[in-house]
Short mmCIF file of N, CA and C in Angstrom, two decimals:
data_model
loop_
_atom_site.label_atom_id
_atom_site.label_comp_id
_atom_site.label_asym_id
_atom_site.label_seq_id
_atom_site.Cartn_x
_atom_site.Cartn_y
_atom_site.Cartn_z
N LEU A 22 112.75 92.99 121.09
CA LEU A 22 113.87 92.54 120.54
C LEU A 22 114.76 93.89 121.41
N GLU A 23 116.11 92.82 121.17
CA GLU A 23 117.57 93.42 121.88
C GLU A 23 118.35 93.90 120.70
N GLY A 24 118.67 95.04 120.59
CA GLY A 24 119.76 95.16 119.87
C GLY A 24 121.35 95.47 120.37
N THR A 25 121.90 95.71 119.37
CA THR A 25 123.76 95.38 119.71
C THR A 25 124.08 97.09 119.66
N GLN A 26 125.47 97.22 119.48
CA GLN A 26 125.86 98.33 119.55
C GLN A 26 125.64 98.76 117.86
N GLN A 27 125.78 97.73 116.93
CA GLN A 27 125.38 98.08 115.81
C GLN A 27 123.84 98.76 115.17
N THR A 28 123.98 99.43 113.96
CA THR A 28 122.79 99.90 114.01
C THR A 28 122.23 98.73 113.11
N ASP A 29 122.51 97.94 112.43
CA ASP A 29 121.88 97.11 111.71
C ASP A 29 121.52 95.33 112.22
N SER A 30 121.71 95.62 113.44
CA SER A 30 121.54 94.06 113.96
C SER A 30 120.61 94.12 115.32
N CYS A 31 119.57 92.78 115.23
CA CYS A 31 118.56 92.79 116.39
C CYS A 31 118.60 91.51 116.20
N GLU A 32 118.06 90.73 117.70
CA GLU A 32 117.72 89.40 117.60
C GLU A 32 116.32 89.45 118.14
N MET A 33 115.37 88.27 117.52
CA MET A 33 114.15 88.12 118.32
C MET A 33 114.26 87.67 119.71
N ASP A 34 113.29 88.08 120.88
CA ASP A 34 113.25 87.25 122.01
C ASP A 34 112.76 85.77 121.80
N PRO A 35 113.88 84.94 122.45
CA PRO A 35 113.29 83.69 122.18
C PRO A 35 112.20 83.40 122.67
N ALA A 36 111.68 84.09 123.80
CA ALA A 36 110.48 83.88 124.41
C ALA A 36 109.19 83.96 123.61
N SER A 37 109.41 85.28 122.75
CA SER A 37 108.26 85.62 121.44
C SER A 37 108.29 84.45 120.38
N GLU A 38 109.71 84.36 119.91
CA GLU A 38 109.39 83.16 119.04
C GLU A 38 108.85 81.80 119.36
N LEU A 39 109.07 81.56 120.55
CA LEU A 39 108.54 79.91 121.36
C LEU A 39 106.66 80.41 121.23
N GLU A 40 106.46 81.85 121.87
CA GLU A 40 105.10 82.01 121.22
C GLU A 40 104.14 81.71 120.29
N ALA A 41 104.99 82.68 119.35
CA ALA A 41 104.60 82.52 117.86
C ALA A 41 104.47 80.92 117.55
N LYS A 42 105.59 80.12 117.55
CA LYS A 42 105.28 78.78 117.40
C LYS A 42 104.35 78.12 117.91
N ASP A 43 104.01 78.54 119.43
CA ASP A 43 102.44 77.70 119.78
C ASP A 43 101.39 78.24 119.22
N LYS A 44 101.31 79.26 118.96
CA LYS A 44 99.99 79.94 118.33
C LYS A 44 99.84 79.08 117.10
N MET A 45 101.00 78.98 116.41
CA MET A 45 100.86 78.49 115.12
C MET A 45 100.39 77.03 115.24
N ASP A 46 100.91 76.17 116.22
CA ASP A 46 100.82 74.84 116.50
C ASP A 46 99.12 74.67 116.55
N GLU A 47 98.74 75.66 117.62
CA GLU A 47 97.30 75.92 118.13
C GLU A 47 96.45 76.00 116.51
N TRP A 48 96.96 76.78 115.63
CA TRP A 48 95.88 76.90 114.49
C TRP A 48 96.14 76.12 113.48
N GLY A 49 96.83 75.12 113.95
CA GLY A 49 97.24 73.82 112.95
C GLY A 49 97.96 74.86 111.23
N LEU A 50 99.14 75.57 111.77
CA LEU A 50 99.53 76.15 110.58
C LEU A 50 100.85 75.22 110.56
N SER A 51 101.64 75.92 109.83
CA SER A 51 103.40 75.09 109.53
C SER A 51 103.83 75.88 109.28
N VAL A 52 105.62 76.36 109.29
CA VAL A 52 106.31 77.36 109.13
C VAL A 52 106.85 76.92 107.64
N VAL A 53 106.81 77.92 107.01
CA VAL A 53 107.59 77.87 105.50
C VAL A 53 108.74 78.90 105.25
N GLY A 54 109.04 79.73 106.28
CA GLY A 54 109.75 80.69 106.31
C GLY A 54 109.66 81.78 107.04
N TRP A 55 110.67 82.45 107.21
CA TRP A 55 110.54 83.86 108.06
C TRP A 55 110.66 85.15 107.48
N TYR A 56 110.66 86.22 107.94
CA TYR A 56 110.55 87.47 107.22
C TYR A 56 111.03 88.63 108.19
N HIS A 57 111.75 89.31 108.13
CA HIS A 57 112.27 90.83 108.96
C HIS A 57 111.96 91.91 108.07
N SER A 58 112.38 92.94 108.96
CA SER A 58 112.88 93.87 108.04
C SER A 58 113.96 94.82 108.19
N HIS A 59 114.60 95.30 107.43
CA HIS A 59 115.73 96.35 107.52
C HIS A 59 114.92 97.92 107.15
N PRO A 60 114.34 98.63 108.47
CA PRO A 60 113.50 99.40 108.04
C PRO A 60 114.22 100.33 107.37
N THR A 61 115.39 101.02 107.80
CA THR A 61 115.91 102.17 107.10
C THR A 61 117.17 102.05 106.46
N PHE A 62 117.26 100.33 105.43
CA PHE A 62 118.87 100.32 105.19
C PHE A 62 118.26 99.50 104.07
N LYS A 63 118.80 99.20 103.17
CA LYS A 63 119.09 97.84 101.98
C LYS A 63 118.78 96.60 102.95
N PRO A 64 117.66 95.55 101.75
CA PRO A 64 117.20 94.35 102.70
C PRO A 64 118.43 93.39 102.02
N ASN A 65 119.87 93.74 102.10
CA ASN A 65 120.86 92.60 101.97
C ASN A 65 121.08 91.60 103.63
N PRO A 66 121.24 90.34 103.14
CA PRO A 66 121.43 89.54 104.42
C PRO A 66 122.85 89.89 104.99
N SER A 67 122.33 89.63 106.48
CA SER A 67 123.41 90.16 106.99
C SER A 67 124.27 88.71 107.58
N GLN A 68 125.26 88.66 107.88
CA GLN A 68 126.04 87.80 108.53
C GLN A 68 125.15 86.90 109.42
N LYS A 69 124.35 87.22 110.28
CA LYS A 69 123.50 86.64 111.10
C LYS A 69 122.17 86.28 110.41
N ASP A 70 121.73 86.85 109.69
CA ASP A 70 120.65 86.39 108.56
C ASP A 70 121.00 85.46 108.13
N ILE A 71 122.12 85.24 107.55
CA ILE A 71 122.60 84.02 106.62
C ILE A 71 122.78 82.87 107.73
N GLU A 72 123.07 83.15 109.15
CA GLU A 72 123.79 81.77 109.91
C GLU A 72 122.03 81.60 110.70
N ASN A 73 121.17 82.46 110.86
CA ASN A 73 119.54 81.92 110.94
C ASN A 73 119.05 81.15 110.05
N GLN A 74 119.40 81.79 108.64
CA GLN A 74 118.50 80.80 107.64
C GLN A 74 119.07 79.35 107.38
N GLU A 75 120.46 79.39 107.47
CA GLU A 75 120.87 78.16 107.81
C GLU A 75 120.26 77.26 108.59
N ASN A 76 120.65 77.85 109.83
CA ASN A 76 119.75 77.12 110.89
C ASN A 76 118.29 76.49 110.69
N TYR A 77 117.35 77.71 110.16
CA TYR A 77 116.30 77.31 110.04
C TYR A 77 116.09 76.19 109.02
N GLN A 78 117.08 76.19 107.73
CA GLN A 78 116.64 75.44 106.76
C GLN A 78 117.08 73.87 107.14
N ALA A 79 118.09 74.07 108.13
CA ALA A 79 118.40 72.60 108.87
C ALA A 79 117.39 71.79 109.74
N LEU A 80 116.85 72.84 110.29
CA LEU A 80 115.68 72.29 111.17
C LEU A 80 114.44 71.95 110.24
N PHE A 81 113.98 72.57 109.32
CA PHE A 81 112.86 72.32 108.90
C PHE A 81 112.95 71.65 107.51
N HIS A 82 114.38 70.71 107.21
CA HIS A 82 114.77 69.83 106.19
C HIS A 82 113.78 68.66 106.44
N ASP A 83 113.29 68.42 104.99
CA ASP A 83 112.40 67.10 104.99
C ASP A 83 113.35 65.98 104.18
N LYS A 84 113.67 64.82 105.31
CA LYS A 84 114.52 64.15 105.03
C LYS A 84 113.64 63.20 103.70
N GLU A 85 112.34 62.74 103.56
CA GLU A 85 111.89 61.98 102.92
C GLU A 85 111.78 62.75 101.47
N ALA A 86 111.73 64.12 101.44
CA ALA A 86 111.46 64.81 100.44
C ALA A 86 112.80 65.53 99.86
N LYS A 87 113.68 65.48 100.62
CA LYS A 87 115.11 65.59 100.82
C LYS A 87 115.19 67.06 100.26
N THR A 88 114.38 67.89 100.70
CA THR A 88 114.36 69.53 100.70
C THR A 88 114.32 70.25 102.02
N ALA A 89 114.36 71.31 101.91
CA ALA A 89 114.68 72.35 102.89
C ALA A 89 113.71 73.32 102.67
N PRO A 90 112.65 73.02 102.89
CA PRO A 90 111.53 74.24 101.90
C PRO A 90 111.25 75.42 102.89
N PHE A 91 112.21 75.96 103.00
CA PHE A 91 112.23 77.35 104.50
C PHE A 91 112.88 78.45 103.25
N VAL A 92 112.53 79.79 103.18
CA VAL A 92 112.77 80.57 102.33
C VAL A 92 112.81 82.05 103.45
N ALA A 93 113.41 82.92 103.02
CA ALA A 93 113.77 84.04 104.39
C ALA A 93 113.30 85.42 102.82
N PHE A 94 112.61 86.02 104.24
CA PHE A 94 112.22 87.78 103.18
C PHE A 94 112.57 88.93 103.99
N ILE A 95 113.49 89.49 103.45
CA ILE A 95 113.74 91.01 103.86
C ILE A 95 113.08 92.05 103.17
N PHE A 96 112.59 92.95 104.02
CA PHE A 96 111.90 94.08 103.33
C PHE A 96 112.43 95.51 104.30
N SER A 97 112.70 96.00 102.92
CA SER A 97 113.61 97.68 103.71
C SER A 97 112.08 98.62 103.21
N PRO A 98 111.42 98.82 104.10
CA PRO A 98 110.27 100.01 103.84
C PRO A 98 110.66 101.52 103.92
N TYR A 99 111.49 101.74 104.75
CA TYR A 99 111.29 103.17 104.80
C TYR A 99 112.97 103.81 104.78
N ASP A 100 113.32 103.10 103.84
CA ASP A 100 115.01 103.91 103.29
C ASP A 100 114.78 104.93 102.56
N ILE A 101 115.45 105.93 102.48
CA ILE A 101 114.56 107.29 102.30
C ILE A 101 115.34 107.32 100.88
N ARG A 102 116.37 106.16 100.54
CA ARG A 102 116.97 106.15 99.51
C ARG A 102 116.10 105.59 98.24
N LEU A 103 115.00 104.54 98.44
CA LEU A 103 114.33 104.06 97.79
C LEU A 103 113.71 105.20 96.36
N PRO A 104 113.86 104.75 95.40
CA PRO A 104 113.50 105.36 94.19
C PRO A 104 111.81 105.90 94.22
N SER A 105 111.06 105.07 94.77
CA SER A 105 109.83 105.45 95.22
C SER A 105 109.23 104.84 96.32
N LYS A 106 107.75 104.92 96.30
CA LYS A 106 107.35 104.76 97.41
C LYS A 106 107.41 102.84 97.92
N LYS A 107 107.50 102.17 96.82
CA LYS A 107 107.50 100.79 96.59
C LYS A 107 108.79 100.15 97.86
N SER A 108 108.58 99.47 98.34
CA SER A 108 109.30 98.66 99.46
C SER A 108 110.43 97.64 98.41
N ALA A 109 111.74 98.01 98.86
CA ALA A 109 112.64 96.50 98.71
C ALA A 109 112.48 95.44 99.57
N VAL A 110 112.62 94.46 98.82
CA VAL A 110 112.27 93.19 99.18
C VAL A 110 112.89 92.36 98.49
N GLU A 111 113.91 91.36 99.77
CA GLU A 111 114.85 90.30 98.96
C GLU A 111 114.27 88.98 99.57
N CYS A 112 114.06 88.21 98.43
CA CYS A 112 114.19 86.52 98.84
C CYS A 112 115.18 85.77 98.92
N TRP A 113 115.21 84.83 99.70
CA TRP A 113 116.28 84.31 99.47
C TRP A 113 116.50 82.77 100.37
N THR A 114 117.14 81.99 99.81
CA THR A 114 117.78 80.72 100.71
C THR A 114 119.24 81.02 100.80
N VAL A 115 119.79 79.91 101.45
CA VAL A 115 120.90 79.84 101.83
C VAL A 115 121.46 78.45 101.21
N LYS A 116 122.82 78.73 100.46
CA LYS A 116 123.48 77.42 99.88
C LYS A 116 124.85 77.41 99.99
N GLY A 117 125.77 76.73 101.11
CA GLY A 117 127.34 76.28 100.92
C GLY A 117 127.42 77.94 101.59
N ASN A 118 126.86 78.41 102.86
CA ASN A 118 127.11 79.36 103.73
C ASN A 118 126.88 81.10 102.74
N GLU A 119 126.29 80.93 101.48
CA GLU A 119 126.12 81.99 100.44
C GLU A 119 124.34 82.37 100.60
N PRO A 120 124.23 83.52 100.70
CA PRO A 120 122.78 83.54 100.17
C PRO A 120 122.60 83.62 98.75
N MET A 121 121.35 83.25 98.24
CA MET A 121 121.10 82.67 97.20
C MET A 121 119.57 83.53 96.68
N ARG A 122 119.67 84.43 95.58
CA ARG A 122 118.19 85.20 95.94
C ARG A 122 117.42 84.11 95.25
N THR A 123 115.93 84.08 95.35
CA THR A 123 114.89 83.54 94.89
C THR A 123 113.99 84.59 94.26
N ARG A 124 113.74 84.08 92.83
CA ARG A 124 112.88 84.64 92.12
C ARG A 124 111.25 84.92 92.67
N THR A 125 111.10 86.07 92.82
CA THR A 125 109.39 86.09 93.30
C THR A 125 108.76 86.70 92.11
N LYS A 126 107.43 86.20 92.24
CA LYS A 126 106.68 86.75 91.26
C LYS A 126 105.60 87.68 92.01
N ASN A 127 105.24 88.71 91.59
CA ASN A 127 103.99 89.75 92.24
C ASN A 127 102.71 89.19 91.58
N THR A 128 102.14 88.61 92.63
CA THR A 128 100.97 88.05 92.03
C THR A 128 99.67 89.43 92.26
N GLY A 129 100.09 90.28 92.94
CA GLY A 129 98.82 91.29 93.32
C GLY A 129 99.41 92.28 92.37
N GLY A 130 98.81 93.24 92.73
CA GLY A 130 99.04 94.64 92.13
C GLY A 130 98.42 95.99 93.14
N PRO A 131 98.77 96.87 92.77
CA PRO A 131 98.50 98.04 93.81
C PRO A 131 97.06 98.34 94.08
N ASN A 132 96.01 97.84 93.38
CA ASN A 132 94.69 98.15 93.82
C ASN A 132 93.94 96.37 93.95
N GLN A 133 94.94 95.39 94.42
CA GLN A 133 94.28 94.23 94.75
C GLN A 133 93.97 94.53 96.45
N LEU A 134 93.04 94.25 96.70
CA LEU A 134 92.88 94.19 98.28
C LEU A 134 93.21 93.07 99.20
N PRO A 135 93.61 92.78 100.22
CA PRO A 135 93.63 91.70 101.02
C PRO A 135 92.58 91.10 101.46
N SER A 136 92.65 89.58 101.46
CA SER A 136 91.31 89.04 101.74
C SER A 136 90.71 89.00 103.63
N GLU A 137 89.51 88.47 103.33
CA GLU A 137 88.84 89.42 104.86
C GLU A 137 89.59 88.67 105.80
N ASP A 138 90.04 87.20 105.55
CA ASP A 138 90.74 86.45 106.26
C ASP A 138 92.33 86.81 106.75
N THR A 139 93.10 87.62 105.37
CA THR A 139 93.89 88.45 106.16
C THR A 139 93.96 89.50 106.87
N LYS A 140 92.85 90.49 106.28
CA LYS A 140 92.40 91.34 107.03
C LYS A 140 92.02 91.60 108.59
N GLN A 141 91.32 90.26 108.93
CA GLN A 141 91.02 89.88 110.57
C GLN A 141 92.34 88.90 110.99
N ALA A 142 93.40 88.49 110.37
CA ALA A 142 94.47 88.32 111.20
C ALA A 142 95.59 89.45 111.52
N MET A 143 95.45 90.30 110.57
CA MET A 143 96.23 91.63 110.60
C MET A 143 95.60 92.44 111.74
N SER A 144 94.69 92.44 111.69
CA SER A 144 93.54 93.00 113.00
C SER A 144 94.06 92.66 114.39
N GLU A 145 93.63 91.24 114.60
CA GLU A 145 94.11 90.88 115.61
C GLU A 145 95.80 90.58 116.16
N LEU A 146 96.54 90.96 115.29
CA LEU A 146 98.01 91.06 115.35
C LEU A 146 98.31 92.43 115.99
N ILE A 147 97.71 93.42 115.33
CA ILE A 147 97.73 94.46 115.62
C ILE A 147 96.95 95.16 117.21
N ASP A 148 95.82 94.32 117.65
CA ASP A 148 94.98 94.46 118.87
C ASP A 148 96.29 93.91 119.89
N ASN A 149 96.92 92.92 119.57
CA ASN A 149 98.14 92.48 120.63
C ASN A 149 99.17 93.04 120.79
N ILE A 150 99.51 93.91 120.11
CA ILE A 150 100.90 95.25 120.11
C ILE A 150 100.37 96.09 121.10
N SER A 151 101.42 96.73 122.30
CA SER A 151 101.12 97.42 122.93
C SER A 151 101.15 98.95 121.74
N THR A 152 100.38 100.18 122.08
CA THR A 152 100.59 101.30 121.39
C THR A 152 101.88 102.05 120.97
N ASN A 153 102.99 101.80 122.14
CA ASN A 153 104.37 102.04 121.88
C ASN A 153 105.14 101.47 121.33
N GLU A 154 104.47 100.30 120.85
CA GLU A 154 105.16 99.68 119.83
C GLU A 154 104.85 100.00 118.18
N ARG A 155 103.95 100.16 118.09
CA ARG A 155 103.33 100.83 116.83
C ARG A 155 104.48 101.51 116.05
N ILE A 156 104.36 101.37 114.95
CA ILE A 156 104.64 102.89 113.90
C ILE A 156 103.97 104.01 113.96
N GLN A 157 103.96 104.86 114.02
CA GLN A 157 103.21 105.88 113.86
C GLN A 157 102.96 106.80 112.85
N LEU A 158 101.80 106.13 112.21
CA LEU A 158 101.68 106.18 110.83
C LEU A 158 101.76 108.00 110.15
N THR A 159 101.39 108.62 110.97
CA THR A 159 101.25 110.11 111.00
C THR A 159 102.66 110.66 110.46
N GLU A 160 103.97 109.91 111.09
CA GLU A 160 105.13 110.63 110.79
C GLU A 160 105.54 110.88 109.60
N LEU A 161 106.69 111.51 109.26
CA LEU A 161 106.89 111.94 108.01
C LEU A 161 108.02 110.72 107.91
N TRP A 162 107.62 110.33 106.68
CA TRP A 162 108.72 109.34 105.76
C TRP A 162 109.74 109.67 105.12
N ARG A 163 109.33 110.88 104.53
CA ARG A 163 110.72 111.67 104.06
C ARG A 163 109.83 112.59 103.11
N PRO A 164 110.77 113.85 103.14
CA PRO A 164 110.15 114.96 102.60
C PRO A 164 109.71 115.44 101.08
N PHE A 165 109.98 113.93 100.51
CA PHE A 165 109.65 114.00 99.24
C PHE A 165 109.37 112.86 98.83
N THR A 166 108.26 112.95 97.34
CA THR A 166 107.73 111.42 97.10
C THR A 166 108.68 110.54 96.63
N TYR A 167 109.08 110.88 95.61
CA TYR A 167 110.05 109.77 94.88
C TYR A 167 111.44 110.63 94.54
N LEU A 168 112.13 109.57 94.35
CA LEU A 168 113.63 110.40 93.27
C LEU A 168 113.69 110.26 91.86
N ASN A 169 113.70 111.05 91.36
CA ASN A 169 114.14 111.44 89.83
C ASN A 169 115.56 111.46 89.51
N GLY A 170 116.02 110.16 89.41
CA GLY A 170 117.23 110.18 89.10
C GLY A 170 117.86 110.29 90.80
N LEU A 171 118.67 111.21 90.78
CA LEU A 171 118.99 112.00 92.21
C LEU A 171 118.30 112.83 92.81
N GLU A 172 117.64 113.22 91.97
CA GLU A 172 116.59 114.54 92.40
C GLU A 172 115.37 114.19 92.90
N PRO A 173 115.07 114.63 94.45
CA PRO A 173 114.04 114.48 95.06
C PRO A 173 112.82 115.21 94.25
N GLU A 174 111.46 114.67 94.32
CA GLU A 174 110.22 115.30 93.83
C GLU A 174 109.23 115.29 94.57
N GLY A 175 108.31 115.68 93.98
CA GLY A 175 106.98 115.66 94.86
C GLY A 175 106.84 116.13 96.31
N GLY A 176 105.89 116.32 96.94
CA GLY A 176 105.68 116.64 98.48
C GLY A 176 106.19 115.90 99.52
N PRO A 177 105.94 116.12 100.61
CA PRO A 177 106.36 115.30 101.78
C PRO A 177 105.44 114.19 101.68
N CYS A 178 105.90 113.15 102.04
CA CYS A 178 105.55 111.81 102.56
C CYS A 178 105.71 110.79 103.44
N THR A 179 104.22 111.04 103.95
CA THR A 179 104.14 110.19 105.53
C THR A 179 104.13 108.83 105.39
N LYS A 180 104.60 107.77 106.45
CA LYS A 180 104.59 106.44 106.32
C LYS A 180 103.53 106.07 106.12
N LEU A 181 101.91 106.93 106.40
CA LEU A 181 101.00 105.90 106.04
C LEU A 181 100.84 106.05 104.25
N ALA A 182 100.97 107.35 104.06
CA ALA A 182 101.15 107.56 102.31
C ALA A 182 101.77 106.55 101.66
N LYS A 183 103.08 106.33 102.17
CA LYS A 183 103.94 105.32 102.08
C LYS A 183 103.38 103.99 101.58
N LEU A 184 102.76 103.67 102.64
CA LEU A 184 102.05 102.33 102.47
C LEU A 184 101.25 102.05 101.30
#
């Protein structure tokens, strides 16, 4: 990833994007959307996010079905202003150069475990990332667990406990 002078912008390395596409083709998968994180701030789409989404929707537009089945997700896992440990998530598409929120349904729950296939895929991804690029899960996320209004409550919370 290469950042800009701003603290709220980065771009995916084009070589990594092509590598990911090649892997998906190899596995017989189709792209239906993309996601990224705003790790420490709100998951509001930036102008660059909107431009990227417009480009993806145009690229994946299905002329026969007259649809652009391509969604965007932004996750905000480590914003210390979150009222609880639950990450903020936005799901959206673009219409007329404006982000349009998409309603999402939480089909899982805090006690639902990922499937064995999902765990295996996650394990393979983790194994291919060098150690210095990994999030250190034992690091402190914030010195409190949740917000009660504007008041922090509960003990310190690590990144692992937050997950």
